[in-house]
Amino acid sequence: MNINNARFEKGAVKPEQYPDNDIPEITFVGRSNVGKSSLINALLNRKNLAKVASKPGRTREINFYNVDDTVYFVDLPGYGYAKVSKEVKYAWSESIETYLNTSKKLKMIVMVVDIRHTPTDDDKMMNKWLVNSSLPYLVVATKMDKIPRSKLKERLLDISGTLKLDSNTPLVPFSAETKEGRETLMNYIVSVL
Ligand code: GTP
Ligand code: MG
């Protein structure tokens, strides 16, 4: 995929605010601070298009990044962040659920986990939802630059075992720092468009 012009198009909370056209969507979900925005930047070869912060909970709206008018990369707010009020948490989970249940243009979901950590109950719930939705999805285990290569296999087994991934669901190790895994992930994305 050749990317010429990737740009932030809009942030949305409600369906009326989603882009009103037929451009397909690849959507990124995962826990807060796991590295979703960094992953999008790495895929688009941009340093700071999707906002990255050291503090979790940075992405609060559903952000639509328009890639050459052919696909949107959709950055969802992270789930499972404990340090926000109940009201905010509820509003986030509601906007994530509404999006996942209503978007008609969703082509694939990229679920992002941190390669260093065993997936949480929230991750398991997300994964179950994805299995039941029968949408194409894959799992990216990011921040692989933070573990020694000798631990890679063990970490991937822990993640696939905890989420009970079936053998057709790809699990792609990735690093936004080194861009390792970028090619593999891009190929999956291109294959569903
Ligand atoms: P929310 O928007 O809060 O849900 O977070 P997010 O999932 O979008 O995470 P974000 O991309 O903002 O990254 C969180 C932190 O992890 C930042 O400090 C990033 O620099 C760091 N980070 C993300 N990906 C990687 C990676 O592959 N390697 C390393 N070493 N750090 C990463
Ligand atoms: Mg983010």
PDB file of C-alpha atoms in Angstrom, residues 109-113 119 127 130 137-142 159-160 163 165 169-173 185:
ATOM      1  CA  ILE A 109     -10.520  -4.889  13.531  1.00  0.00           C
ATOM      2  CA  VAL A 110      -6.993  -4.766  14.822  1.00  0.00           C
ATOM      3  CA  MET A 111      -6.964  -5.650  18.500  1.00  0.00           C
ATOM      4  CA  VAL A 112      -3.815  -4.346  20.166  1.00  0.00           C
ATOM      5  CA  VAL A 113      -2.197  -5.860  23.269  1.00  0.00           C
ATOM      6  CA  PRO A 119      -4.237 -10.099  28.471  1.00  0.00           C
ATOM      7  CA  ASN A 127     -11.869 -10.806  22.075  1.00  0.00           C
ATOM      8  CA  LEU A 130     -14.873  -9.993  18.157  1.00  0.00           C
ATOM      9  CA  TYR A 137      -9.919  -9.415  13.063  1.00  0.00           C
ATOM     10  CA  LEU A 138      -6.362  -9.986  14.116  1.00  0.00           C
ATOM     11  CA  VAL A 139      -4.324  -9.386  17.237  1.00  0.00           C
ATOM     12  CA  VAL A 140      -1.188  -7.262  17.326  1.00  0.00           C
ATOM     13  CA  ALA A 141       1.250  -7.745  20.206  1.00  0.00           C
ATOM     14  CA  THR A 142       3.051  -4.430  20.272  1.00  0.00           C
ATOM     15  CA  ILE A 159      -1.239 -14.174  24.706  1.00  0.00           C
ATOM     16  CA  SER A 160      -2.804 -16.655  22.295  1.00  0.00           C
ATOM     17  CA  LEU A 163      -7.298 -15.126  24.672  1.00  0.00           C
ATOM     18  CA  LEU A 165      -7.245 -17.471  19.823  1.00  0.00           C
ATOM     19  CA  THR A 169      -6.642 -15.610  13.925  1.00  0.00           C
ATOM     20  CA  PRO A 170      -3.296 -14.009  13.154  1.00  0.00           C
ATOM     21  CA  LEU A 171      -1.164 -12.821  16.068  1.00  0.00           C
ATOM     22  CA  VAL A 172       1.403 -10.322  14.818  1.00  0.00           C
ATOM     23  CA  PRO A 173       4.357  -9.166  16.938  1.00  0.00           C
ATOM     24  CA  LEU A 185       0.255  -6.103   9.247  1.00  0.00           C
TER      25      LEU A 185
END
